[in-house]
Short mmCIF file of C-alpha atoms in Angstrom, two decimals:
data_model
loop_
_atom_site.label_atom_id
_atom_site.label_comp_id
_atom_site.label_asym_id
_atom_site.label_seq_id
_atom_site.Cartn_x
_atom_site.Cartn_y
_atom_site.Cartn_z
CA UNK A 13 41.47 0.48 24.16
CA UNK A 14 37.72 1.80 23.90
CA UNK A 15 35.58 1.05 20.90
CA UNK A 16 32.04 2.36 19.73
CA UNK A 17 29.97 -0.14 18.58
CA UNK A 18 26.76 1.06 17.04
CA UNK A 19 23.36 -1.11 16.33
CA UNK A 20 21.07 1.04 14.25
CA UNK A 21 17.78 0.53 13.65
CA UNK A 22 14.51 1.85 12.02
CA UNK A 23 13.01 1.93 15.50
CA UNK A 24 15.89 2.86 17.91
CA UNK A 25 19.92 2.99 17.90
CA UNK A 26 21.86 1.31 20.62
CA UNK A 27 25.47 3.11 21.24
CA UNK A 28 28.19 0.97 23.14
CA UNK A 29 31.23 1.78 24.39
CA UNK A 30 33.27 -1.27 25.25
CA UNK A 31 37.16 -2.19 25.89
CA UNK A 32 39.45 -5.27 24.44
CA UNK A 33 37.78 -7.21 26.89
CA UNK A 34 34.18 -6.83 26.76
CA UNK A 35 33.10 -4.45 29.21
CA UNK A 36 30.95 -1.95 28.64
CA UNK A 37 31.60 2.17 29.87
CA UNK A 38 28.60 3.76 28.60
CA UNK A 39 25.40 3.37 26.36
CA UNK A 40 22.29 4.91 25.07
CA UNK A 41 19.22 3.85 23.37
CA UNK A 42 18.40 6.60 20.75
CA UNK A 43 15.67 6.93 18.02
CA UNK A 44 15.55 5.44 14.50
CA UNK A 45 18.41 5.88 11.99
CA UNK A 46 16.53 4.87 9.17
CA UNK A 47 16.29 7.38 6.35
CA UNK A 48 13.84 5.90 4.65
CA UNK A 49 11.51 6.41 7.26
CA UNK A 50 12.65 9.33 9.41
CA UNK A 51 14.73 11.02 5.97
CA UNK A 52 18.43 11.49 6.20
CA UNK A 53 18.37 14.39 8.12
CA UNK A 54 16.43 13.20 10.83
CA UNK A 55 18.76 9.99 10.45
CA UNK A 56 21.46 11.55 10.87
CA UNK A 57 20.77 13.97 13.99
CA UNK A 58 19.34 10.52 16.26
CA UNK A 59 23.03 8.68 14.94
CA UNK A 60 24.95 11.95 16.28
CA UNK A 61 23.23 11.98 19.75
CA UNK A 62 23.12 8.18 20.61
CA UNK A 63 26.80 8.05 20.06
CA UNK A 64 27.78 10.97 21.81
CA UNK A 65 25.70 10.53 24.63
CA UNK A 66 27.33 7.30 24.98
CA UNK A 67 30.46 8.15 24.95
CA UNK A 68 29.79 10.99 27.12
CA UNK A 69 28.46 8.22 29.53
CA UNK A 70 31.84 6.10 29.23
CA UNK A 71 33.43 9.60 30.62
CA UNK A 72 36.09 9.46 28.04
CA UNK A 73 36.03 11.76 24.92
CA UNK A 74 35.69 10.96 21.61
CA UNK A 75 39.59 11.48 20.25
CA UNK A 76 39.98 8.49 23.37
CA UNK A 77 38.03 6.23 20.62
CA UNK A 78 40.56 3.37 18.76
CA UNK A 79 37.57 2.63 16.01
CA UNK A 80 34.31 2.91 15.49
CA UNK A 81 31.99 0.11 14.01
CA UNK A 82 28.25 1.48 12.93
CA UNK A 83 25.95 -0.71 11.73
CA UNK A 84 23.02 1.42 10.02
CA UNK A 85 19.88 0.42 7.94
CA UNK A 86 18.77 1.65 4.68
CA UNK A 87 22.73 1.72 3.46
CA UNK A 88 21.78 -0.46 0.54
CA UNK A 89 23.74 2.00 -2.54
CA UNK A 90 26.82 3.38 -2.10
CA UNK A 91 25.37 6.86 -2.18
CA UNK A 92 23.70 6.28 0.82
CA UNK A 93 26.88 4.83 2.75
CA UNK A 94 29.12 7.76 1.04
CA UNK A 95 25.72 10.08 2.93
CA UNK A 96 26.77 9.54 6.11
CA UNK A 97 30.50 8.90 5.86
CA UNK A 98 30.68 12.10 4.71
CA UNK A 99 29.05 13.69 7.39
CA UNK A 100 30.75 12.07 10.16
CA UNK A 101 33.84 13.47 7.88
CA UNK A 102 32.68 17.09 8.29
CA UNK A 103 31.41 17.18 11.40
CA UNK A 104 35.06 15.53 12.09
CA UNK A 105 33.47 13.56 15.10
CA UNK A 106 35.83 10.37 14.35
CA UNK A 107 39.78 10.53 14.35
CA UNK A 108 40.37 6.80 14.48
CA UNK A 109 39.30 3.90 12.44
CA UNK A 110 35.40 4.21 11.05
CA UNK A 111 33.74 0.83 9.88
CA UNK A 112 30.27 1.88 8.29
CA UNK A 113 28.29 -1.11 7.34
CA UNK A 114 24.88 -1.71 6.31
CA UNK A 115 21.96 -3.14 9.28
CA UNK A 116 21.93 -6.76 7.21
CA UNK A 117 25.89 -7.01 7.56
CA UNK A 118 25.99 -6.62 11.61
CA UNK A 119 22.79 -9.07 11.11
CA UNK A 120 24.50 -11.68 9.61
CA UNK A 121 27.37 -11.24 11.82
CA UNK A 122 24.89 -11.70 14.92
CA UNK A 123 23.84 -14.83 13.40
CA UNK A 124 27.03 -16.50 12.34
CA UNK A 125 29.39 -15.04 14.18
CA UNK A 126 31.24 -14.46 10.84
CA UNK A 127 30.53 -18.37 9.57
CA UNK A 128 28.97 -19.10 6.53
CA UNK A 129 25.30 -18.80 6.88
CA UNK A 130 22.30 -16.48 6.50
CA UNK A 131 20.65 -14.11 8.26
CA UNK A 132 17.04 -12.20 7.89
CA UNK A 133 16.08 -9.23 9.28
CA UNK A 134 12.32 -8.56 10.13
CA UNK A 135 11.83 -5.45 12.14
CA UNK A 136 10.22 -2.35 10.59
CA UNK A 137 11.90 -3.82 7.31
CA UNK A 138 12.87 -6.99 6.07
CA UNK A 139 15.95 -8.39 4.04
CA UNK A 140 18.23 -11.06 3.98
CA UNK A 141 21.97 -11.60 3.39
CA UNK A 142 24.31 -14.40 3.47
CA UNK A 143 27.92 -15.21 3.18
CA UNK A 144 29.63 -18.16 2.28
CA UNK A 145 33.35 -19.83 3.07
CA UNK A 146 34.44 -18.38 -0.30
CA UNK A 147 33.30 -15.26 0.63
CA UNK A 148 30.19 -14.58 -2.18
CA UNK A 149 27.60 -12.35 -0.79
CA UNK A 150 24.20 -12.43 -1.91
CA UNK A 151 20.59 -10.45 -0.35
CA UNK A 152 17.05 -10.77 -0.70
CA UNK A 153 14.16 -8.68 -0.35
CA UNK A 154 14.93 -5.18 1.92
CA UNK A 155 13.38 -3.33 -1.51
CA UNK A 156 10.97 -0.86 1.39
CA UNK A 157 8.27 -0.61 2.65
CA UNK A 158 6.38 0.66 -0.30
CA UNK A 159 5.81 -3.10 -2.01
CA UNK A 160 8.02 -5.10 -0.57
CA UNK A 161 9.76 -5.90 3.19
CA UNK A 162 7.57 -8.60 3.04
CA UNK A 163 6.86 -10.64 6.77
CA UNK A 164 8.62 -6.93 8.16
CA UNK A 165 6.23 -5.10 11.09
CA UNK A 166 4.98 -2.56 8.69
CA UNK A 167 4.09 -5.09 6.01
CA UNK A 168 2.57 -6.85 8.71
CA UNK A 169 1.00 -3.88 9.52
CA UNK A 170 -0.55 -3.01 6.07
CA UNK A 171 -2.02 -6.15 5.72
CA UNK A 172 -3.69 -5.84 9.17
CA UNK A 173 -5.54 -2.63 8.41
CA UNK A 174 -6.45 -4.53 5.02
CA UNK A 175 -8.32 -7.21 6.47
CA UNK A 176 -9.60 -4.52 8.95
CA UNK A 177 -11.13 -2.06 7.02
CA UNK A 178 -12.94 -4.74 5.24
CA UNK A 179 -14.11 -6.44 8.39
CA UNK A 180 -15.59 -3.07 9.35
CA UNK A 181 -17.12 -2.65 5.78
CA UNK A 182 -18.59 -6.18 6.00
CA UNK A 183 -17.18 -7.02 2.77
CA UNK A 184 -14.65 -9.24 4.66
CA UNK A 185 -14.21 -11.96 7.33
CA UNK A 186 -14.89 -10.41 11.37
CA UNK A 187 -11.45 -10.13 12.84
CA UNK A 188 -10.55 -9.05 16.16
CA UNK A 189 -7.85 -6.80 14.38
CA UNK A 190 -10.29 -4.89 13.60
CA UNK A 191 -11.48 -3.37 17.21
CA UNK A 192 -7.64 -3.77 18.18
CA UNK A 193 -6.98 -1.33 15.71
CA UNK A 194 -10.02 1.30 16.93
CA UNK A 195 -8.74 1.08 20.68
CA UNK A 196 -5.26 2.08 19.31
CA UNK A 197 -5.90 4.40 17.33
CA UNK A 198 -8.65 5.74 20.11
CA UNK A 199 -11.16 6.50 17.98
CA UNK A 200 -14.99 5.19 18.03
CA UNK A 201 -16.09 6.10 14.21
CA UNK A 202 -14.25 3.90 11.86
CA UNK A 203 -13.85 6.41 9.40
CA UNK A 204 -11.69 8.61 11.99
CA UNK A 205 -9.14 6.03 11.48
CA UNK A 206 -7.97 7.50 8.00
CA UNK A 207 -6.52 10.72 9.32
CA UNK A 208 -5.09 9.14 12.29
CA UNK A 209 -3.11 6.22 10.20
CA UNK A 210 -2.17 8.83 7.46
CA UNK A 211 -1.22 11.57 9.84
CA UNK A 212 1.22 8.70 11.25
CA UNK A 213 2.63 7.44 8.01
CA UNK A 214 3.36 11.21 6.91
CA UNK A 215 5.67 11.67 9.98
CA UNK A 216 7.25 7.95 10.68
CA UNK A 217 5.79 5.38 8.49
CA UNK A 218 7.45 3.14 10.73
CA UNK A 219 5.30 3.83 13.90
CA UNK A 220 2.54 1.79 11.63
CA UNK A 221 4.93 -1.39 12.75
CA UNK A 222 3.47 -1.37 16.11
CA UNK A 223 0.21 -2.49 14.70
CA UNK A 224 2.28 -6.00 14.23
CA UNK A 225 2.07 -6.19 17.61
CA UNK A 226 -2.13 -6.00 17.39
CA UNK A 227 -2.08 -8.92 15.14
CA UNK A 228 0.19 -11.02 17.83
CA UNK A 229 -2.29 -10.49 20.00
CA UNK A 230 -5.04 -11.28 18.03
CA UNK A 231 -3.68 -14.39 16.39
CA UNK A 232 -3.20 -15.94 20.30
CA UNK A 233 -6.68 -15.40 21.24
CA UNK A 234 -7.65 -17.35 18.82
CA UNK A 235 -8.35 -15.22 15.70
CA UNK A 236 -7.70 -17.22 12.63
CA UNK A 237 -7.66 -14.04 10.07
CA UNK A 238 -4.69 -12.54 12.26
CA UNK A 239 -2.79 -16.22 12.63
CA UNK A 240 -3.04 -16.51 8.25
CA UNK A 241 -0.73 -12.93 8.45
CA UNK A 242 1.34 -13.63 10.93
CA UNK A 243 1.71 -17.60 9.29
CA UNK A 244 2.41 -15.42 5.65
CA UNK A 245 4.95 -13.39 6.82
CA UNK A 246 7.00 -16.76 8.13
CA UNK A 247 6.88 -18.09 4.91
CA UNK A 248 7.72 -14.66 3.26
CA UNK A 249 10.81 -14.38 5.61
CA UNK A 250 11.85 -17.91 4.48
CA UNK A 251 11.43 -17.14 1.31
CA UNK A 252 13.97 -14.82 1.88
CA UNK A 253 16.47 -16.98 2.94
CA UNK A 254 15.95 -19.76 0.46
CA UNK A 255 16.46 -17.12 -2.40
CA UNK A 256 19.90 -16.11 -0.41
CA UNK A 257 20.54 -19.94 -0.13
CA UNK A 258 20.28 -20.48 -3.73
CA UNK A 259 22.71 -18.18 -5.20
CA UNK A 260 25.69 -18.72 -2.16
CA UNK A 261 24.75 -21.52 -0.16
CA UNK A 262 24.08 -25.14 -1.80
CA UNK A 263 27.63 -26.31 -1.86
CA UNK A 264 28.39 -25.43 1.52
CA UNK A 265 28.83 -28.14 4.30
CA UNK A 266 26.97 -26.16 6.68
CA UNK A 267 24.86 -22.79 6.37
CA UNK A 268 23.70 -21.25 9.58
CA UNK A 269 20.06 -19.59 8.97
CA UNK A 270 18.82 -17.43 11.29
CA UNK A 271 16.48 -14.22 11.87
CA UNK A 272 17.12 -11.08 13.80
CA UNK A 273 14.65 -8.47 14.77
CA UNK A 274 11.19 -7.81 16.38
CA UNK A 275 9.15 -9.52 14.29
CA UNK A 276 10.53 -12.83 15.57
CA UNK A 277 9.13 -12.28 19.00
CA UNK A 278 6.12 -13.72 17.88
CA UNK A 279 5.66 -17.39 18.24
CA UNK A 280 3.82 -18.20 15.31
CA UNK A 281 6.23 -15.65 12.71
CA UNK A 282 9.22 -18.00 14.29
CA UNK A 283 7.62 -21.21 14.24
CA UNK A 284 6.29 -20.44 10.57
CA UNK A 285 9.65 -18.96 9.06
CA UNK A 286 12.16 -22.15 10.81
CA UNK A 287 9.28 -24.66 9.79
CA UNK A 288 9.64 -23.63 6.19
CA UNK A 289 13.35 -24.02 6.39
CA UNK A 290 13.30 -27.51 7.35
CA UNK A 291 13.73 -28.90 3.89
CA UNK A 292 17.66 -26.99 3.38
CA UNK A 293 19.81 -30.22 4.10
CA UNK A 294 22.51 -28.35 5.04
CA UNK A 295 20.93 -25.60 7.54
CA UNK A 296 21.79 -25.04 10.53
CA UNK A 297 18.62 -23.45 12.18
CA UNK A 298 19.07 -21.04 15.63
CA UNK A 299 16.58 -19.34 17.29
CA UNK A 300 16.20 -15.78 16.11
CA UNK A 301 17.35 -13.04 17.89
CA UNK A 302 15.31 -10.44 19.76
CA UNK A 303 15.64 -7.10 21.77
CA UNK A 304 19.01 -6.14 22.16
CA UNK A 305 20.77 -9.63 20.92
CA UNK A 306 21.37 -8.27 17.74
CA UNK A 307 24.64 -6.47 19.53
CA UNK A 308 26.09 -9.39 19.00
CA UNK A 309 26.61 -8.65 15.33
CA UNK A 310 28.94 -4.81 16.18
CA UNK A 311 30.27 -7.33 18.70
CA UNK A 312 31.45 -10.09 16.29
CA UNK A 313 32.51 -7.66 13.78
CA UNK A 314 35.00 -5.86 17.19
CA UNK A 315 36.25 -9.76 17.72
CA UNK A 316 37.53 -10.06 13.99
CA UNK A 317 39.00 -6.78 13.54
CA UNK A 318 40.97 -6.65 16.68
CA UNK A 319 41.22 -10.55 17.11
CA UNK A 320 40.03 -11.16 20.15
CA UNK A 321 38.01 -14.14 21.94
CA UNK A 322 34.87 -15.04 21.09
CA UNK A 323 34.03 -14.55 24.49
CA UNK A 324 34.33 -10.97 24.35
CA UNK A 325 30.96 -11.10 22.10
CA UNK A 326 28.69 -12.99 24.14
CA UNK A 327 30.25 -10.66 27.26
CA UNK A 328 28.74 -7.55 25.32
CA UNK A 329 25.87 -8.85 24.51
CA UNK A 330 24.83 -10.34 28.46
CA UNK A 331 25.74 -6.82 29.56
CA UNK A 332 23.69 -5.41 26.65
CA UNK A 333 20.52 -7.57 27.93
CA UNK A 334 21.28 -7.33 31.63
CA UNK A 335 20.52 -3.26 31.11
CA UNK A 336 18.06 -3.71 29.23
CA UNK A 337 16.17 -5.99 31.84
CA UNK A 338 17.65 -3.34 34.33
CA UNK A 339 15.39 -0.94 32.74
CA UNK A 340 18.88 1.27 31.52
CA UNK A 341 18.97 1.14 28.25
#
């Protein structure tokens, strides 16, 4: 039996093909499906190839497929959802079972493994989504990038090139953002950044995420304007996750809270967002997942619908990270 478990993201999609008992037959590592930052189109056309080059890989064909379980972002109405079901439909590229489910779904399945818990997602968005043992659902934040996706790389990101044009005006406190951002960007006269950070936003407004990155830096040499972001954004995330908690989680025994994405990989987002979870009586904190982890959520989702060992997850997910550290995916 040969599955295709999909992780989409707003920064790349990871294709898997795997069998009933974990192992995986082919991959690839595509580019964003995120329409709200690459449009559906665009979307779309990076979905297509990562899952057909990795079945392709798995040298078996798609009608050899038993299901298919793709986890997307930006499926938050059911017009978008109905979007790309109804292309896969037309472009008749799926004969057996199709499970289309939003990014924050497979996220909270990552986390919990299907338990009652919570799970937020800071990458080049944000959100958060829970589920409890009665089964009530309930999400926070994920409202884009234009406002909101608060402690996300991109709202990370504006607030870096706040603090930096300011430094660089002197109307603001000296941050080492601030020459961080010139070498990036390559450019020597400060005012040559505003073409270069429009003419990214125009094309991928995600790209501006990898500023985040900038800030991490920053923050561990010792810059205390970068550290106050990076500190924000923890507490933003948590925020998250409290909101979640309130509507689905204070009557549970046990709620498992937990973040996924890239934002996490910096030690002081972490340490900021699990600090300010402390006070839930009833959490269950984990570390949050980076890189390639999150395949643990397509995986967990595989276990339940075809009841199989848990096993078979964290067997996916090693291979997953073993590639990845291979340099393969």
């Amino acid at each position: 039996m040969y599955v295709l478990l999909v992780e989409g993201g707003k920064t790349k999609t990871l294709s898997v093909v795997v069998d009933e008992q974990g192992n995986i037959h082919g991959y690839h590592v595509g580019g964003s499906t995120g329409w709200s930052t690459v449009g559906f189109e665009k979307a779309y056309e990076n979905l297509v190839a990562s899952l057909q080059r990795a079945v392709r890989n798995s040298r078996i064909s798609l009608e050899d497929l038993e299901g298919a379980i793709l986890g997307l972002p930006d499926l938050d109405t059911e017009r978008d959802k109905e979007y790309f079901a109804r292309r896969l439909r037309e472009d008749r590229l799926f004969r057996s079972r199709l499970v289309l489910v939003p990014d924050f779904v497979t996220a909270y399945y990552a986390v919990t493994l299907g338990d009652p818990g919570i799970a937020v997602i800071a990458g080049t968005g944000s959100i958060a989504f829970g589920r409890n043992s009665t089964g009530e659902e309930a999400r926070a934040g994920g409202w884009g990038w234009f406002g909101g996706d608060e402690g996300s790389s991109v709202w990370i990101a504006m607030r870096a090139l706040s603090v930096c044009y300011k430094s660089l005006d002197g109307r603001g406190e000296r941050t080492l953002i601030a020459e961080k951002v010139l070498r990036f960007f390559s450019v020597e006269e400060p005012r040559l950044l505003i073409d270069a950070i429009y003419a990214i936003a125009a094309r991928d407004v995600g790209e501006l995420g990898k500023i985040a990155k900038l800030v991490s830096e920053a923050a561990e040499q010792g810059d205390p304007v970068a550290r106050t972001i990076l500190e924000e954004g923890g507490r933003e995330l948590a925020l998250m996750a409290k909101a979640v908690h309130r509507k689905i989680g204070q009557r549970e025994r046990r709620m498992i809270i937990g973040g996924v994405g890239s934002v996490f990989s910096s030690r002081i987002v972490k340490e900021s967002f699990l600090e300010n979870l402390r006070d839930l009586s009833n959490a269950q904190l984990i570390d949050p997942l980076t890189g390639y982890a999150p395949m643990r959520g397509p995986a967990a989702i595989f276990a339940e619908m075809y009841h199989l060992q848990r096993s078979v997850i964290e067997k996916i997910t090693r291979q997953v990270e073993e590639l990845q550290v291979a340099g393969q995916a």
